[in-house]
Coordinates of C-alpha atoms and ligand atoms in Angstrom, one line a residue:
X18 CA 134.0 161.3 122.3
X19 CA 137.7 162.7 123.1
X20 CA 141.2 161.6 122.7
X21 CA 144.4 162.8 124.2
X22 CA 146.8 163.1 121.0
X23 CA 148.7 165.6 121.9
X24 CA 148.6 169.0 123.7
X25 CA 146.3 170.9 121.5
X26 CA 143.6 168.6 122.3
X27 CA 142.0 170.5 124.8
X28 CA 141.8 174.3 125.5
X29 CA 142.9 176.2 128.4
X30 CA 140.1 176.0 130.6
X31 CA 140.1 172.3 130.4
X32 CA 143.9 172.2 131.2
X33 CA 142.6 174.3 135.0
X34 CA 140.4 171.5 135.2
X35 CA 142.6 168.5 135.0
X36 CA 146.1 170.8 136.6
X37 CA 143.0 170.7 139.5
X38 CA 141.6 167.6 139.6
X39 CA 145.0 166.3 139.9
X40 CA 145.7 168.7 142.9
X41 CA 142.6 166.7 144.6
X42 CA 143.9 163.0 143.1
X43 CA 147.3 163.7 144.1
X44 CA 146.2 164.2 148.1
X45 CA 143.5 161.8 148.6
X46 CA 146.9 159.4 147.6
X47 CA 148.6 161.0 150.3
X48 CA 145.9 160.9 152.8
X49 CA 145.4 157.1 151.3
X50 CA 141.9 157.9 150.9
X51 CA 140.5 155.6 147.9
X52 CA 139.4 156.9 145.0
X53 CA 137.8 154.6 142.8
X54 CA 135.7 156.5 139.7
X55 CA 137.0 154.2 137.1
X56 CA 135.8 151.3 138.7
X57 CA 135.6 147.9 136.8
X58 CA 136.7 150.0 133.6
X59 CA 139.5 148.6 131.3
X60 CA 142.5 150.5 129.8
X61 CA 144.4 148.9 127.3
X62 CA 148.6 149.6 127.0
X63 CA 149.9 149.5 124.1
X64 CA 153.7 149.6 124.2
X65 CA 155.6 149.4 120.2
X66 CA 158.9 150.2 122.4
X67 CA 160.3 150.9 126.0
X68 CA 159.1 152.2 128.8
X69 CA 159.7 152.6 132.7
X70 CA 157.5 155.3 133.9
X71 CA 154.8 155.4 131.3
X72 CA 154.0 151.5 131.9
X73 CA 154.4 152.2 135.8
X74 CA 152.4 155.0 136.6
X75 CA 149.4 154.2 133.8
X76 CA 148.5 151.0 135.5
X77 CA 149.2 151.7 138.7
X78 CA 146.5 154.6 137.9
X79 CA 144.1 152.6 137.0
X80 CA 144.1 150.7 139.6
X81 CA 143.7 153.0 142.0
X82 CA 140.5 153.8 140.2
X83 CA 139.2 150.7 140.6
X84 CA 139.3 149.4 137.6
X85 CA 141.7 147.0 135.5
X86 CA 144.2 146.8 132.7
X87 CA 146.4 144.8 129.6
X88 CA 149.4 145.6 128.4
X89 CA 149.9 144.8 124.6
X90 CA 153.8 144.7 123.3
X91 CA 154.7 144.8 120.1
X92 CA 156.1 141.4 120.0
X93 CA 153.6 139.8 122.1
X94 CA 150.8 140.7 119.9
X95 CA 149.4 140.3 116.0
X96 CA 150.5 144.5 115.9
X97 CA 154.0 143.0 115.5
X98 CA 152.7 140.8 112.9
X99 CA 150.8 142.8 110.2
X100 CA 147.6 143.1 111.2
X101 CA 146.0 146.7 110.4
X102 CA 146.0 149.0 112.9
X103 CA 142.8 149.7 111.7
X104 CA 141.5 146.3 112.8
X105 CA 143.1 146.4 116.2
X106 CA 141.7 149.5 117.5
X107 CA 137.6 148.2 115.7
X108 CA 138.6 144.9 118.1
X109 CA 140.7 146.6 121.4
X110 CA 138.0 149.6 121.1
X111 CA 135.3 146.9 121.6
X112 CA 136.8 145.1 124.7
X113 CA 138.3 147.9 126.6
X114 CA 136.8 151.5 127.6
X115 CA 139.9 153.3 126.7
X116 CA 143.0 152.6 124.8
X117 CA 147.1 154.4 125.6
X118 CA 149.5 154.0 122.7
X119 CA 153.3 154.2 122.7
X120 CA 154.4 154.0 118.8
X121 CA 156.8 155.5 116.0
X122 CA 154.4 157.6 114.0
X123 CA 151.8 160.0 114.9
X124 CA 150.0 159.4 111.7
X125 CA 150.1 155.5 113.2
X126 CA 147.7 156.7 116.6
X127 CA 145.9 159.0 114.8
X128 CA 144.9 155.8 112.8
X129 CA 144.3 154.3 115.8
X130 CA 141.6 156.6 117.0
X131 CA 139.5 157.3 113.9
X132 CA 138.6 153.5 114.0
X133 CA 138.4 153.5 117.7
X134 CA 135.4 153.2 120.0
X135 CA 136.7 154.9 123.0
X136 CA 138.7 157.4 123.9
X137 CA 143.2 157.1 123.5
X138 CA 145.7 158.5 124.4
X139 CA 149.0 159.2 123.2
X140 CA 151.8 157.7 125.2
X141 CA 154.3 158.6 123.5
X142 CA 155.1 158.8 119.4
X143 CA 158.2 160.3 117.8
X144 CA 156.8 163.3 117.3
X145 CA 154.5 164.3 121.2
X146 CA 154.7 163.3 124.9
X147 CA 151.5 165.2 126.1
X148 CA 151.0 163.4 129.2
X149 CA 155.1 163.9 130.3
X150 CA 154.4 167.7 129.1
X151 CA 151.1 167.7 131.1
X152 CA 153.2 166.3 134.5
X153 CA 155.6 168.7 133.5
X154 CA 153.4 172.0 134.1
X155 CA 151.9 170.8 136.6
X156 CA 155.5 170.0 138.5
X157 CA 156.1 173.4 138.1
X158 CA 152.8 175.0 138.7
X159 CA 153.0 173.1 142.3
X160 CA 156.5 174.8 143.0
X161 CA 156.1 178.1 141.3
X162 CA 152.4 179.0 140.3
X163 CA 151.5 179.5 136.9
X164 CA 153.2 179.2 134.7
X165 CA 151.5 181.7 132.5
X166 CA 154.2 184.5 131.1
X167 CA 157.4 182.4 133.0
X168 CA 160.3 181.6 130.3
X169 CA 160.9 177.3 129.9
X170 CA 164.5 177.0 128.3
X171 CA 165.2 173.7 126.1
X172 CA 168.1 173.0 125.9
X173 CA 169.0 169.7 123.1
X174 CA 167.3 167.8 120.3
X175 CA 163.8 169.2 118.2
X176 CA 162.5 166.1 119.6
X177 CA 158.9 165.0 120.9
X178 CA 159.4 166.7 124.4
X179 CA 160.8 169.9 122.5
X180 CA 157.2 169.7 120.0
X181 CA 154.7 169.7 123.0
X182 CA 156.6 172.3 124.6
X183 CA 156.3 173.9 121.8
X184 CA 152.3 173.6 121.7
X185 CA 152.1 173.9 125.4
X186 CA 153.6 177.5 125.3
X187 CA 151.0 178.3 122.4
X188 CA 148.3 177.0 124.2
X189 CA 149.3 178.3 127.9
X190 CA 150.6 181.8 127.6
X191 CA 154.2 181.4 128.5
X192 CA 157.1 180.9 126.6
X193 CA 159.8 178.4 125.3
X194 CA 163.6 179.2 124.3
X195 CA 165.0 176.4 122.5
X196 CA 169.0 176.4 121.5
X197 CA 169.3 172.1 119.4
X198 CA 172.6 171.7 117.9
X199 CA 172.2 172.9 113.8
X200 CA 170.1 170.0 111.8
X201 CA 168.2 169.0 114.8
X202 CA 166.0 172.4 115.2
X203 CA 162.6 172.5 116.2
X204 CA 159.9 172.4 112.8
X205 CA 157.2 174.5 113.7
X206 CA 154.7 172.9 111.2
X207 CA 155.4 169.2 112.9
X208 CA 155.5 170.4 116.0
X209 CA 151.8 172.0 114.7
X210 CA 152.1 175.3 116.3
X211 CA 150.1 178.1 115.1
X212 CA 152.2 180.9 115.2
X213 CA 156.0 181.4 116.2
X214 CA 155.2 184.1 118.7
X215 CA 155.1 181.6 121.9
X216 CA 158.9 180.7 121.1
X217 CA 162.3 181.8 120.4
X218 CA 165.3 180.1 119.0
X219 CA 168.9 180.6 119.9
X220 CA 172.0 179.4 119.2
X221 CA 174.2 179.2 122.2
X222 CA 172.0 177.4 124.7
X223 CA 173.8 179.7 127.9
X224 CA 172.0 182.6 126.1
X225 CA 168.5 180.3 126.0
X226 CA 169.0 179.9 129.8
X227 CA 169.2 183.6 130.9
X228 CA 167.0 184.5 132.9
X229 CA 164.7 181.4 132.7
X230 CA 162.5 179.8 135.3
X231 CA 162.6 176.5 133.8
X232 CA 165.8 175.0 132.7
X233 CA 164.5 171.3 130.2
X234 CA 166.0 168.6 128.2
X235 CA 165.9 165.4 127.4
X236 CA 168.8 162.2 125.9
X237 CA 170.5 163.5 122.5
X238 CA 168.9 160.5 120.7
X239 CA 165.4 159.6 121.5
X240 CA 163.4 155.9 120.9
X241 CA 163.6 155.5 117.2
X242 CA 166.2 156.8 116.3
X243 CA 169.4 154.7 117.8
X244 CA 171.0 154.3 114.5
X245 CA 172.2 158.1 114.7
X246 CA 173.5 157.4 117.6
X247 CA 177.3 158.6 116.5
X248 CA 176.7 161.8 115.3
X249 CA 174.5 163.5 117.8
X250 CA 177.3 162.0 120.5
X251 CA 179.4 164.2 118.4
X252 CA 176.6 167.4 117.5
X253 CA 175.2 167.9 121.3
X254 CA 178.3 167.6 123.1
X255 CA 177.6 171.6 123.8
X256 CA 174.4 170.9 124.3
X257 CA 174.5 169.5 128.4
X258 CA 173.0 171.4 130.6
X259 CA 176.1 171.9 133.3
X260 CA 175.3 174.7 136.6
X261 CA 177.3 177.6 134.3
X262 CA 173.1 177.6 132.5
X263 CA 171.6 177.1 135.8
X264 CA 173.8 179.8 137.1
X265 CA 172.5 182.2 135.0
X266 CA 168.7 181.5 134.9
X267 CA 166.2 182.8 137.2
X268 CA 167.1 183.0 140.9
X269 CA 164.3 180.3 141.6
X270 CA 164.6 178.2 138.1
X271 CA 164.0 174.7 138.8
X272 CA 165.3 172.3 136.6
X273 CA 163.1 169.0 135.0
X274 CA 164.5 165.8 133.2
X275 CA 161.6 163.5 131.8
X276 CA 164.0 160.8 132.4
X277 CA 165.7 158.2 131.3
X278 CA 169.0 160.5 132.0
X279 CA 172.2 159.7 130.8
X280 CA 174.1 161.9 133.1
X281 CA 177.2 163.6 132.3
X282 CA 175.0 163.9 128.2
X283 CA 172.9 165.8 128.2
X284 CA 172.4 166.7 131.9
X285 CA 176.4 166.9 134.4
X286 CA 175.0 165.1 138.1
X287 CA 175.3 167.9 139.1
X288 CA 172.1 169.7 138.0
X289 CA 170.0 167.0 137.8
X290 CA 170.9 165.5 141.2
X291 CA 171.8 169.2 142.4
X292 CA 168.9 171.1 144.8
X293 CA 167.2 173.3 141.4
X294 CA 166.2 169.4 140.3
X295 CA 162.6 168.4 141.0
X296 CA 162.7 165.4 138.3
X297 CA 161.4 163.3 141.3
X298 CA 158.4 164.7 142.2
X299 CA 158.6 165.3 138.0
X300 CA 158.3 161.5 137.9
X301 CA 155.7 160.7 140.3
X302 CA 153.1 163.8 138.6
X303 CA 152.6 161.2 136.4
X304 CA 150.6 158.9 138.4
X305 CA 147.9 161.8 139.4
X306 CA 148.1 163.6 135.6
X307 CA 147.5 160.5 134.1
X308 CA 144.6 159.7 136.2
X309 CA 143.0 162.9 136.4
X310 CA 143.3 162.7 132.6
X311 CA 141.5 158.7 131.9
X312 CA 139.1 160.1 134.5
X313 CA 138.2 163.5 132.2
X314 CA 138.8 161.5 129.3
X315 CA 136.0 159.2 130.0
X316 CA 133.4 161.1 132.5
X317 CA 133.9 165.2 132.0
X318 CA 134.4 167.6 135.0
X319 CA 133.2 166.0 137.4
X320 CA 131.9 168.4 141.2
X321 CA 135.2 168.6 143.6
Ligands
CP428 N1 159.3 159.7 130.8 C1 158.5 158.9 130.2 O1 158.2 158.6 129.1 O2 159.6 157.7 131.0 P1 159.5 156.0 130.0 O3 159.8 155.7 128.7 O4 160.1 155.5 131.3 O5 158.1 155.2 130.3
NVA429 N1 162.4 161.9 123.7 C1 162.6 160.6 124.1 C2 161.7 160.5 125.9 C3 161.6 159.3 126.6 C4 161.0 159.5 127.7 C5 162.1 159.3 123.6 O1 161.1 159.5 122.6 O2 163.0 158.5 123.5

């Protein structure tokens, strides 16, 4: 049994399969063809933080695969009343076929997975957001072909998205140019990358964007860090993706943002709503890649 707790849980070959499968699943969805490979399977979704995209994409995706979903939050389950995570894992995984969790510490999802009888998917933790980078790379491939050998500029917080990009670069053979304010740097050991060869750190965000094939950013204050908001607003003021940054990137550069976005904070409206932005494709692709992911975790590789 496999879990998907961080990007490095899959090999490059497994990603090649999942991306090809996601393309097939997307084509069938767009042409109104049924694709009921998970008939009668049940997904439990556990949310300890807010969500729009992750909730809708997993829920709609599971129904489209012929299955059904159970939605739990901290507030309306015993998770919020201190039932041990290990006990919750044992119970929920006896009643469902696959579990998606959005929570705080990565250790929490690891403890859940260690006591689960069924595959567990990370729907975002403080440390990682693998389903998002899965969608982002699929989106890059759709627009520009293979990401191997390319350069991704990360402008902003050294957060869960940044860590996941570092793992992806390590595994899929591209480079990340990281620029964060002082005090918000990526940490190689938290990111869980074996070597620093796949990323370079830049003090100046403009320099990080120079020649980049993809420029990407995220909110200045992630969920769970709201108490730091005022300090972050000050610290991140120069880490806004601007049209000037996009102008020094490669001519065909794309802009991505996992959303939700704050125009005028981490990105200018002219960029996110501009011609290089693929944020709506990126959001939609959460649906297609996660259907491929759930199918792979439950059924393994299938013939095309
Ligand atoms: N990008 C993303 O995960 O969005 P939600 O927080 O809306 O799920
Ligand atoms: N880094 C953000 C991503 C939201 C999808 C957060 O963790 O809140």
